[in-house]
Short mmCIF file of C-alpha atoms in Angstrom, two decimals:
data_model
loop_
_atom_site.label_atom_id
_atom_site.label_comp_id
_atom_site.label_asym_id
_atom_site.label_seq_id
_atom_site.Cartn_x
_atom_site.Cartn_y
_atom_site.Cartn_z
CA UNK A 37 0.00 0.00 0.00
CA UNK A 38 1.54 3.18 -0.99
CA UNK A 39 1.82 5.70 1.65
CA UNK A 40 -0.92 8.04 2.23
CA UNK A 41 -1.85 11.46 0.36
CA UNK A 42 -0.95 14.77 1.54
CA UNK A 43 -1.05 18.22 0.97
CA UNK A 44 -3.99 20.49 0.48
CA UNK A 45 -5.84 18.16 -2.11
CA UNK A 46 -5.58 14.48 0.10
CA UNK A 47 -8.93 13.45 -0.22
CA UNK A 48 -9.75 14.32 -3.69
CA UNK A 49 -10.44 11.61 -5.98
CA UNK A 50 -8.98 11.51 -9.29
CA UNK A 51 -9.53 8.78 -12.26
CA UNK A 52 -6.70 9.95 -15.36
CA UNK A 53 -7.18 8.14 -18.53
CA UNK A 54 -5.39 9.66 -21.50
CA UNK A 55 -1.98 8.96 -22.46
CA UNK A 56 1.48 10.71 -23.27
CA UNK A 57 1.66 14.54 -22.00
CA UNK A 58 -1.08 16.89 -21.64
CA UNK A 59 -3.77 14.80 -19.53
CA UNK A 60 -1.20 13.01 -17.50
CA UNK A 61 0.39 16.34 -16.59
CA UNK A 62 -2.55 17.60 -15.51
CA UNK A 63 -2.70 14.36 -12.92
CA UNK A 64 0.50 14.95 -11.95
CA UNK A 65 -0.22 18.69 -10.84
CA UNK A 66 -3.30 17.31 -8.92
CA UNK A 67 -1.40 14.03 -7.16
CA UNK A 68 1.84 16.84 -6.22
CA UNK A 69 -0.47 18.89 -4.02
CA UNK A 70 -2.31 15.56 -2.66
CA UNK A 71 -4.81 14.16 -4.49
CA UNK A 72 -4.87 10.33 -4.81
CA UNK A 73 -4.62 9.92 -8.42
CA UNK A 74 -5.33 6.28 -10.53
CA UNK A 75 -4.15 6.21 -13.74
CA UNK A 76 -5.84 3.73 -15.83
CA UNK A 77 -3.63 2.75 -18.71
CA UNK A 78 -3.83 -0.04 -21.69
CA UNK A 79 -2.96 -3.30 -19.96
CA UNK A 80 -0.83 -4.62 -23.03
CA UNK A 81 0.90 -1.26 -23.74
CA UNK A 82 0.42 1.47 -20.84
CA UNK A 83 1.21 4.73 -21.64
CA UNK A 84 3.27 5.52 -24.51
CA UNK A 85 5.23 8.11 -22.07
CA UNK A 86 7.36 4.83 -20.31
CA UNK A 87 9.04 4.70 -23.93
CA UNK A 88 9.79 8.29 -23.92
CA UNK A 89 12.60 10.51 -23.27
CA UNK A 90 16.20 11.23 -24.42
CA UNK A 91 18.16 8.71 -22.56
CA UNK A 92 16.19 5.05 -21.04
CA UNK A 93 18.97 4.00 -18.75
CA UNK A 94 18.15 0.09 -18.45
CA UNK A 95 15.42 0.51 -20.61
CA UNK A 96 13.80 3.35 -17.84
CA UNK A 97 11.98 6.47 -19.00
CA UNK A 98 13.03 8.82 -16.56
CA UNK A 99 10.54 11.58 -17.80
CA UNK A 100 7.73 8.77 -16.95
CA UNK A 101 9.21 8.52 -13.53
CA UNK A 102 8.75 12.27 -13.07
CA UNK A 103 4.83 12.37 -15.22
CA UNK A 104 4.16 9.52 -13.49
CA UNK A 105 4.94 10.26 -10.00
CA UNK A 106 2.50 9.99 -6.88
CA UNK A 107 -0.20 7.83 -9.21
CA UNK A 108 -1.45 4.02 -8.73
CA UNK A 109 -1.45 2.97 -12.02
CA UNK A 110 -4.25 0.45 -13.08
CA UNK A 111 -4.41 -1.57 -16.13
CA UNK A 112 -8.32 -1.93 -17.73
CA UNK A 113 -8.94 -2.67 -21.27
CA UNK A 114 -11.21 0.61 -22.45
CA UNK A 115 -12.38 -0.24 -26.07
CA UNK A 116 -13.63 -3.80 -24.03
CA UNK A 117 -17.50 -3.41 -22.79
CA UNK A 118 -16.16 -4.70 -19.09
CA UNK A 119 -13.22 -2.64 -18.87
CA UNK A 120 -15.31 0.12 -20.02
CA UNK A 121 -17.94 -0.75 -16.84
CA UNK A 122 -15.02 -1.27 -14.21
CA UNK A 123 -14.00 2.21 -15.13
CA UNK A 124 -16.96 3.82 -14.80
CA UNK A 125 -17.12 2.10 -11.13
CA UNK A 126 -14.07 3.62 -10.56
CA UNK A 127 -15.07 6.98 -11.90
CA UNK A 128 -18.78 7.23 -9.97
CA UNK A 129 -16.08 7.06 -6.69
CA UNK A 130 -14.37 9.76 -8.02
CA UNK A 131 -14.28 13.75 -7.89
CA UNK A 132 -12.48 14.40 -10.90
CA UNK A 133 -11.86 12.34 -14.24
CA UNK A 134 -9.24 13.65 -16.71
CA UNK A 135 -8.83 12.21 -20.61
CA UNK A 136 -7.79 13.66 -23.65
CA UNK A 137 -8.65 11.54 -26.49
CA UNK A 138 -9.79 12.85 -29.72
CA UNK A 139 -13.39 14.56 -28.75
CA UNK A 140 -15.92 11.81 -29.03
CA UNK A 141 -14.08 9.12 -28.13
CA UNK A 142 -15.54 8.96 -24.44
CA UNK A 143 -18.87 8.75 -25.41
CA UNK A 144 -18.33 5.89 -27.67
CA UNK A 145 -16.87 4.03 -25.15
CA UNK A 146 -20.20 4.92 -22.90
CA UNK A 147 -18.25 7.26 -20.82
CA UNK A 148 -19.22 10.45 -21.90
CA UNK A 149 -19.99 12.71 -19.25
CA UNK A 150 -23.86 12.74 -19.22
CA UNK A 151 -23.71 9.26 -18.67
CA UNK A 152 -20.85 9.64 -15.84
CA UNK A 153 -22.81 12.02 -14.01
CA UNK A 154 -25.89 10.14 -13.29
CA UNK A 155 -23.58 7.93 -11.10
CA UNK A 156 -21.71 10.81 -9.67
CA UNK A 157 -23.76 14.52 -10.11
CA UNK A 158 -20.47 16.12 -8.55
CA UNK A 159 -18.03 14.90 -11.07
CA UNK A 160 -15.59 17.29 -12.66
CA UNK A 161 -14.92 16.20 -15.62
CA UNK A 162 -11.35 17.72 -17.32
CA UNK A 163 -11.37 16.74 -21.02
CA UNK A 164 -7.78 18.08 -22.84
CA UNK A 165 -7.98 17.96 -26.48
CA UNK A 166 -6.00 19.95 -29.49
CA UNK A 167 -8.90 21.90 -30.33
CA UNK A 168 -11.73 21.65 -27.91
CA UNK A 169 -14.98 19.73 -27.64
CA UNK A 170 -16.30 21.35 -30.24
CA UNK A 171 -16.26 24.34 -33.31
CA UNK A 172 -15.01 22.55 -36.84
CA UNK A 173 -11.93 21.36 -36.05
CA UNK A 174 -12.65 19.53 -33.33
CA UNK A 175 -12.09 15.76 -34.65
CA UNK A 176 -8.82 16.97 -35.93
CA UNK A 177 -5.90 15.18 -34.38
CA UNK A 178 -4.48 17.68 -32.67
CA UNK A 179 -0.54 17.27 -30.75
CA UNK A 180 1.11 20.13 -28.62
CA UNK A 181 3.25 21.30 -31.58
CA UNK A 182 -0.12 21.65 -33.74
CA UNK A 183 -1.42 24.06 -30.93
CA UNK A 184 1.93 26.12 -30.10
CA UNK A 185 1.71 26.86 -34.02
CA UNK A 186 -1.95 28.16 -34.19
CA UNK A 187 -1.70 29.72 -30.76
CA UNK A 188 0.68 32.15 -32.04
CA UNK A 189 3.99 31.11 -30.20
CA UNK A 190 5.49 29.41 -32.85
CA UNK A 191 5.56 32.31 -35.49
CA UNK A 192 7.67 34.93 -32.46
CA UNK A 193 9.76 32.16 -31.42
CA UNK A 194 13.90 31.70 -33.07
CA UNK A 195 15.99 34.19 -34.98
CA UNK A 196 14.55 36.90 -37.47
CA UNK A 197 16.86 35.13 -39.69
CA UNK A 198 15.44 31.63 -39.32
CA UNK A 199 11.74 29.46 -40.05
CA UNK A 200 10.09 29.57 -36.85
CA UNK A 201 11.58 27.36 -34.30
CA UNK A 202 10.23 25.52 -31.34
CA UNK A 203 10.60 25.86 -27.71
CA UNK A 204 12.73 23.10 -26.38
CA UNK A 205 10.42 21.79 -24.22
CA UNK A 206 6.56 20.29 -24.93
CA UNK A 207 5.21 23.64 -23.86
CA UNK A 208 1.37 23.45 -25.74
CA UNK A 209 0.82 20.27 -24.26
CA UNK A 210 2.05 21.80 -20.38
CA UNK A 211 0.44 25.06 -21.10
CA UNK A 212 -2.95 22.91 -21.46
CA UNK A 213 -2.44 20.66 -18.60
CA UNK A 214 -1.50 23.59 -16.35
CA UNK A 215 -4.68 25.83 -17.59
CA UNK A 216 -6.72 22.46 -17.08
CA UNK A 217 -5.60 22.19 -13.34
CA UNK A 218 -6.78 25.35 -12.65
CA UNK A 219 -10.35 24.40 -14.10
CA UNK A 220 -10.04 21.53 -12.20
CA UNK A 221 -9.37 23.81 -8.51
CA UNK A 222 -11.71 26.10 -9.37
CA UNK A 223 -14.65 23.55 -10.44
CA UNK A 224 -13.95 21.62 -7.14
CA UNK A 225 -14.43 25.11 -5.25
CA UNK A 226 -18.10 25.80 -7.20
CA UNK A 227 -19.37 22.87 -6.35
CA UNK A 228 -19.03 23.36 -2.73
CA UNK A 229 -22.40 25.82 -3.05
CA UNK A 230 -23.55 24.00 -6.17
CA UNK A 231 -23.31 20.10 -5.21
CA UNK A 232 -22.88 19.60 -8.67
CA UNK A 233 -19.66 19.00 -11.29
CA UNK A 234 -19.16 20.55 -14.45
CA UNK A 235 -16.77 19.75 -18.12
CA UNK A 236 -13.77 21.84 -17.79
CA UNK A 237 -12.34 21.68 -21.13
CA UNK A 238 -9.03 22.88 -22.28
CA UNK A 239 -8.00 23.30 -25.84
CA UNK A 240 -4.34 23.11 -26.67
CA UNK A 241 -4.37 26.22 -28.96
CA UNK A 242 -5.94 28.39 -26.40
CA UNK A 243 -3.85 27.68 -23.62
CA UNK A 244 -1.17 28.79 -25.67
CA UNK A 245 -3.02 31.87 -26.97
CA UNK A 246 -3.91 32.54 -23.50
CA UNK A 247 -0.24 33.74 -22.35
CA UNK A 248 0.33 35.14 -25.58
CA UNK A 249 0.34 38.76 -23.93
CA UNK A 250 -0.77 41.73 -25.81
CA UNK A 251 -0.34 40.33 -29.43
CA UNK A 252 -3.67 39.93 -30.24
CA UNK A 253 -5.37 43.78 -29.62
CA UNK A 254 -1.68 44.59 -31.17
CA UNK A 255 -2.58 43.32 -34.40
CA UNK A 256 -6.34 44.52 -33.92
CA UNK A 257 -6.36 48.32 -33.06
CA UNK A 258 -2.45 48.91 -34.22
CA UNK A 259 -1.81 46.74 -37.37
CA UNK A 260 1.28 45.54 -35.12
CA UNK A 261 2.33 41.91 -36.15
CA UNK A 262 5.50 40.66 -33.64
CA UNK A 263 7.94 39.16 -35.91
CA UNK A 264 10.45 37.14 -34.42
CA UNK A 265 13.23 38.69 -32.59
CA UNK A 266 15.89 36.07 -31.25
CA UNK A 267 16.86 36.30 -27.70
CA UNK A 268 15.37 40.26 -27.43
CA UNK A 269 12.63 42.20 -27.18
CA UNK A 270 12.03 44.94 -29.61
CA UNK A 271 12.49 48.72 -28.19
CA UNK A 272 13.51 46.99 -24.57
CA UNK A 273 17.31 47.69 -23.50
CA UNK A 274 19.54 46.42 -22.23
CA UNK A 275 17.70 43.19 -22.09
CA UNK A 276 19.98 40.33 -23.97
CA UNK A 277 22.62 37.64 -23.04
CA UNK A 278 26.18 39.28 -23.05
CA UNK A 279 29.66 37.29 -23.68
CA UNK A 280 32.00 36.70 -21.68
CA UNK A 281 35.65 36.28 -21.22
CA UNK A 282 35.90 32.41 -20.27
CA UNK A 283 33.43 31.75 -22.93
CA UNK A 284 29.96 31.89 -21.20
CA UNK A 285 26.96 34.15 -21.40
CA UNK A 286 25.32 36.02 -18.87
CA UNK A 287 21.77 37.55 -19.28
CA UNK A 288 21.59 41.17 -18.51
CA UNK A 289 18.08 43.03 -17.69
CA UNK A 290 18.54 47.07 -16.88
CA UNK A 291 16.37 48.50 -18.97
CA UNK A 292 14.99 50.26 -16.19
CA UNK A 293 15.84 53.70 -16.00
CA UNK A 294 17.31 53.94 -12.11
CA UNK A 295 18.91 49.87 -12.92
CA UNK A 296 20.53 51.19 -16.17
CA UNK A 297 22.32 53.76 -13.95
CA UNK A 298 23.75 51.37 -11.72
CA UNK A 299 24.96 49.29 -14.97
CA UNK A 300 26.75 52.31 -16.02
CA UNK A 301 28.11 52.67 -12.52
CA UNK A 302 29.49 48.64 -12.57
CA UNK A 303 30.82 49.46 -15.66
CA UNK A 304 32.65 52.31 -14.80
CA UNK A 305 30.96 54.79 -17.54
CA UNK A 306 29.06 56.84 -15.11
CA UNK A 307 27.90 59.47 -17.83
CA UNK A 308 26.62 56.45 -19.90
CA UNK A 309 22.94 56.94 -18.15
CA UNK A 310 23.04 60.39 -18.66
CA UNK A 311 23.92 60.67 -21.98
CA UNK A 312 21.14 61.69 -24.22
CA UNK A 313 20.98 58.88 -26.40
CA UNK A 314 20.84 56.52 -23.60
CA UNK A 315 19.61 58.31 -20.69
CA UNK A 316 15.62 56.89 -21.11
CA UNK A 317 13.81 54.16 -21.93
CA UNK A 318 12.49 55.24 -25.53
CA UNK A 319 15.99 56.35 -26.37
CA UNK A 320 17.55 53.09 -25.13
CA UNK A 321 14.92 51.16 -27.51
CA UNK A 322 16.00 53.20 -30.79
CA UNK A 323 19.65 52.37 -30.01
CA UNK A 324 19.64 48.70 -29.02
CA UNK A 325 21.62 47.05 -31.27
CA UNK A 326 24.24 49.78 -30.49
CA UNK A 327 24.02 49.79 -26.75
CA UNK A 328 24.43 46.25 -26.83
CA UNK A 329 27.50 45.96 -28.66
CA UNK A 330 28.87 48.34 -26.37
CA UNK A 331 27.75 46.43 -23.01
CA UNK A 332 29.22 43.22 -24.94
CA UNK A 333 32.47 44.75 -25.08
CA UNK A 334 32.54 45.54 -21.43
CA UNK A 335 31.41 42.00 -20.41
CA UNK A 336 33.66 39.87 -22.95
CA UNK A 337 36.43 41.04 -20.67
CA UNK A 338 35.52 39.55 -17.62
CA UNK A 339 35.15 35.87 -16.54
CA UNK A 340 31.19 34.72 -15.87
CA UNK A 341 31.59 34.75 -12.21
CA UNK A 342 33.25 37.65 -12.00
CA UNK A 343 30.62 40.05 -13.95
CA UNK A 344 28.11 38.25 -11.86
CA UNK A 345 29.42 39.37 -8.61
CA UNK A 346 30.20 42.77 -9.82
CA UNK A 347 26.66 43.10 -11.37
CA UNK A 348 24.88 41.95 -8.34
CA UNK A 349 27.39 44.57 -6.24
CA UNK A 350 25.35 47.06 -8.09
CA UNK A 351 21.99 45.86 -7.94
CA UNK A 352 21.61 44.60 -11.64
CA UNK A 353 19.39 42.41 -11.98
CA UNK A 354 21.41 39.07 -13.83
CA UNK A 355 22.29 35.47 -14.42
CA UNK A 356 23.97 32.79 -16.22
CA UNK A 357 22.05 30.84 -18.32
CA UNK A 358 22.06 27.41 -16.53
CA UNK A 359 22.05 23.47 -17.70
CA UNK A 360 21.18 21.15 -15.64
CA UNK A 361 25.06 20.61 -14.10
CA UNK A 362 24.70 24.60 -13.27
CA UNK A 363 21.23 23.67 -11.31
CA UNK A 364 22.93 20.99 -9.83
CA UNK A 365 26.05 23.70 -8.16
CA UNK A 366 23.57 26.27 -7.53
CA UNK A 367 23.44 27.51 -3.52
CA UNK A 368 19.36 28.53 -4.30
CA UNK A 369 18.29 25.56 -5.94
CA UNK A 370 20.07 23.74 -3.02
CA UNK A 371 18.90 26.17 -0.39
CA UNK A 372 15.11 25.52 -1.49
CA UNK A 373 15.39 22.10 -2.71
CA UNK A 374 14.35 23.02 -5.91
CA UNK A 375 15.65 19.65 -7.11
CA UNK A 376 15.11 16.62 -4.85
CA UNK A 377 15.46 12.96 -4.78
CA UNK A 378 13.24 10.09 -5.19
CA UNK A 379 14.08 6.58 -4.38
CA UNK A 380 13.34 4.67 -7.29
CA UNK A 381 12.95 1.05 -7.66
CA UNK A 382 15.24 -0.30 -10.42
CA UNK A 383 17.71 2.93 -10.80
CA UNK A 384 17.96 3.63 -6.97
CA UNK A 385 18.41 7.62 -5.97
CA UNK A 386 16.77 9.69 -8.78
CA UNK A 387 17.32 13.26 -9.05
CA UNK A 388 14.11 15.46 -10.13
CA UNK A 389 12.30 18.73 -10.29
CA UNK A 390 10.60 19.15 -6.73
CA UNK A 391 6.89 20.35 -6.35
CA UNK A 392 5.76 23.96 -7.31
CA UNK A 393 4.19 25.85 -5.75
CA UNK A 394 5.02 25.72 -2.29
CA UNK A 395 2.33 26.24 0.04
CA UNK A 396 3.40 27.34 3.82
CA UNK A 397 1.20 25.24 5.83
CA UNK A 398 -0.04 22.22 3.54
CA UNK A 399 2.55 22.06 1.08
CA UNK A 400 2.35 18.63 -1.15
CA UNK A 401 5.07 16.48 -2.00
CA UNK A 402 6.68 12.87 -3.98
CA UNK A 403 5.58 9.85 -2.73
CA UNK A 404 6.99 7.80 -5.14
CA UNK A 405 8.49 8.05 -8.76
CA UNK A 406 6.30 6.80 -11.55
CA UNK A 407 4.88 2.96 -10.92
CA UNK A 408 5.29 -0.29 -12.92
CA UNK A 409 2.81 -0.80 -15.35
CA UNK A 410 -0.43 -2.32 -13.03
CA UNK A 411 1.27 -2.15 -9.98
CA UNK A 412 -2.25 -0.94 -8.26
CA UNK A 413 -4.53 -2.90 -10.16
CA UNK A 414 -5.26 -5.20 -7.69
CA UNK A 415 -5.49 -2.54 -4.56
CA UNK A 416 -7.54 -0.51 -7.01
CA UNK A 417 -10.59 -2.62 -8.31
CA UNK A 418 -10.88 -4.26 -4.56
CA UNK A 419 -12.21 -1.25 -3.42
CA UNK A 420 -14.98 -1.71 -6.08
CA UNK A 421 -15.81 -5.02 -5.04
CA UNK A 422 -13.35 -7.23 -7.86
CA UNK A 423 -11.67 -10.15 -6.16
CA UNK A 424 -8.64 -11.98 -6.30
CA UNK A 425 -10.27 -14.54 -8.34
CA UNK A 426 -12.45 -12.06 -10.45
CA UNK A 427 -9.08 -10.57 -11.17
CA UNK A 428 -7.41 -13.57 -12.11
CA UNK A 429 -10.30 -13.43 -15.03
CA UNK A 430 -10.44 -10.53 -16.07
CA UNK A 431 -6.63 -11.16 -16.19
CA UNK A 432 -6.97 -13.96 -18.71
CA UNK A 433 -9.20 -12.40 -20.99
CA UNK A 434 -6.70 -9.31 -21.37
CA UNK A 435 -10.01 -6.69 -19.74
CA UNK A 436 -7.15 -6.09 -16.82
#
């Protein structure tokens, strides 16, 4: 029996079916702050996610063991009519379902949510999907990179000189699961005065619209289309990564008017801030390219650590642009535990990213690293009534 839930969701209910990135990250947001969460995955292939990632030391996906973490996985059979039925037991127990097939596919497998709610009239029911649960493209497949591209990120993201690029992380897919969390909270916090549930339903394309900042009422009441710009932002200096001596780059941000005084000052070009081509903000924004060739030559002639400690001397807001070894060195990270470790069964000690946000009084935590395909199965369906020997059966006929 794994140990118990805590943290300000223990005691919420949650049933994840879905498979790969958006759903399950969702379910891992929810089981970080407490909630127990059962995954219910394919019992011949499980989620594609344990195949995943860049390196599988002894065949071992780390970025499942991190997706994965603090869930009981259970293997049903949901294109079967009885694994269909054991997971809508399951669900009618629960206060929160998450999936993100292709829209549609949950009702055909009678486990839409009209039919869930009859059981279960306070169900919240979290459905991610590329598009949403409805408008015309709807039944489109729709991946993460699909929605970054219509959302708008896409197009602003790389080098003015290059196609568009992509972020190097699955960002659509997070963006969705992270907006679809916070349907999930504030769903569970109606129906407090309501008694009942309601669909949350987060579309891919519109979680990435939705941090897309001013660009849309840009393009609307200005004509203004962002074009990409490479590592700055148009009209904003200094704001860029600067050279240094030993080889490294350090991000600079004093575009401030009182910050970009104390630049000058670490510098040791006092009248920089007052001169009038650099002495505000507008000014500083027609001259960028020029102001940053001349804070490049100052910092290419100091070592990383060096400029760092003279920059923070002065109050200037700055850092290194960190890998993981830098993360690993860093007195914060360490300080806060930004990273911790998880004991995991088949690679021993493994090092991940540690639950955000903190909370001061019921803050959640890792329980364990993501299971073995099934390993709750059995604990699961017992507490819906299926036996050892029922098991055994449904076993045999490949339903669990």
């Amino acid at each position: 029996m794994p140990p118990a839930p805590q943290g300000p969701l223990a005691g919420v209910r949650v049933v994840e079916m879905g498979q790969l990135l958006a759903g399950p990250f969702c379910g891992q947001l929810l089981g970080d702050l407490g909630a127990d969460v059962v995954k219910i995955e394919d019992p011949a292939r499980g989620d594609p996610l344990r195949q995943w990632g860049r390196q599988l030391p002894e065949g071992v996906s780390l970025w499942w063991s991190v997706v994965g973490r603090n869930k009981r996985s259970v293997t049903l059979n949901l294109r079967d009519p009885e694994g269909q039925e054991l997971a809508k037991r399951l669900i009618a127990q629960a206060d929160v379902v998450i999936e993100n097939f292709r829209p549609g596919t949950m009702e055909r497998w009678g486990l839409g949510f009209e039919e869930l709610r009859r059981d279960n009239p306070g169900l919240v029911m979290v459905r991610v999907s590329g598009f949403g649960q409805d408008g015309p493209y709807a039944q489109r497949a729709g991946y993460g990179a699909i929605g970054e591209a219509m959302g708008g990120l896409r197009y602003v993201v790389g080098d003015p000189s290059t196609p568009p690029s992509r972020v190097g992380i699955s960002i659509g897919d997070t963006l969705a699961a992270m907006f679809a969390a916070i349907g999930a909270l504030a769903a569970l916090q109606e129906r407090q005065s309501s008694g009942q549930g309601q669909v949350v339903d987060s579309a891919i394309y519109e979680a990435v619209l939705g941090v897309m900042e001013s660009l849309v009422p840009e393009w609307q009441v200005t004509g203004y289309q962002r074009e990409r710009t490479g590592a700055v932002l148009p009209n904003v200096a200094p704001s860029n990564v600067y050279p240094t001596q030993d080889g490294q780059w350090l991000l600079i941000a004093a575009n401030q008017d009182t910050v970009f005084a104390r630049l000058a000052k670490a510098m040791d070009f006092p009248g920089l801030a007052d001169d009038p081509r650099y002495a505000t903000h507008g000014a500083r924004g027609e001259r960028q390219q020029e102001l940053d060739d001349l804070i490049a030559g100052f910092t290419s002639g100091l070592d990383a650590d060096e400029l760092e400690k003279l920059l923070q001397e002065h109050g200037v807001p700055s850092g290194k642009i960190f890998r993981p070894a830098d993360m690993f060195a860093d007195p914060q990270f360490a300080a806060r535990k930004s990273i911790t470790e998880v004991d995991h069964p088949a690679l021993g000690p493994v090092s991940m990213q540690n639950v955000f946000p903190r909370l001061s009084r019921t803050g959640g935590g890792i329980r364990w690293p993501g299971p073995e395909l099934g390993a709750h199965t059995a604990e699961v369906l017992a507490g819906i009534g299926v036996d050892e020997a029922a098991l055994q059966e449904l076993r045999t006929r490949g339903v669990a």
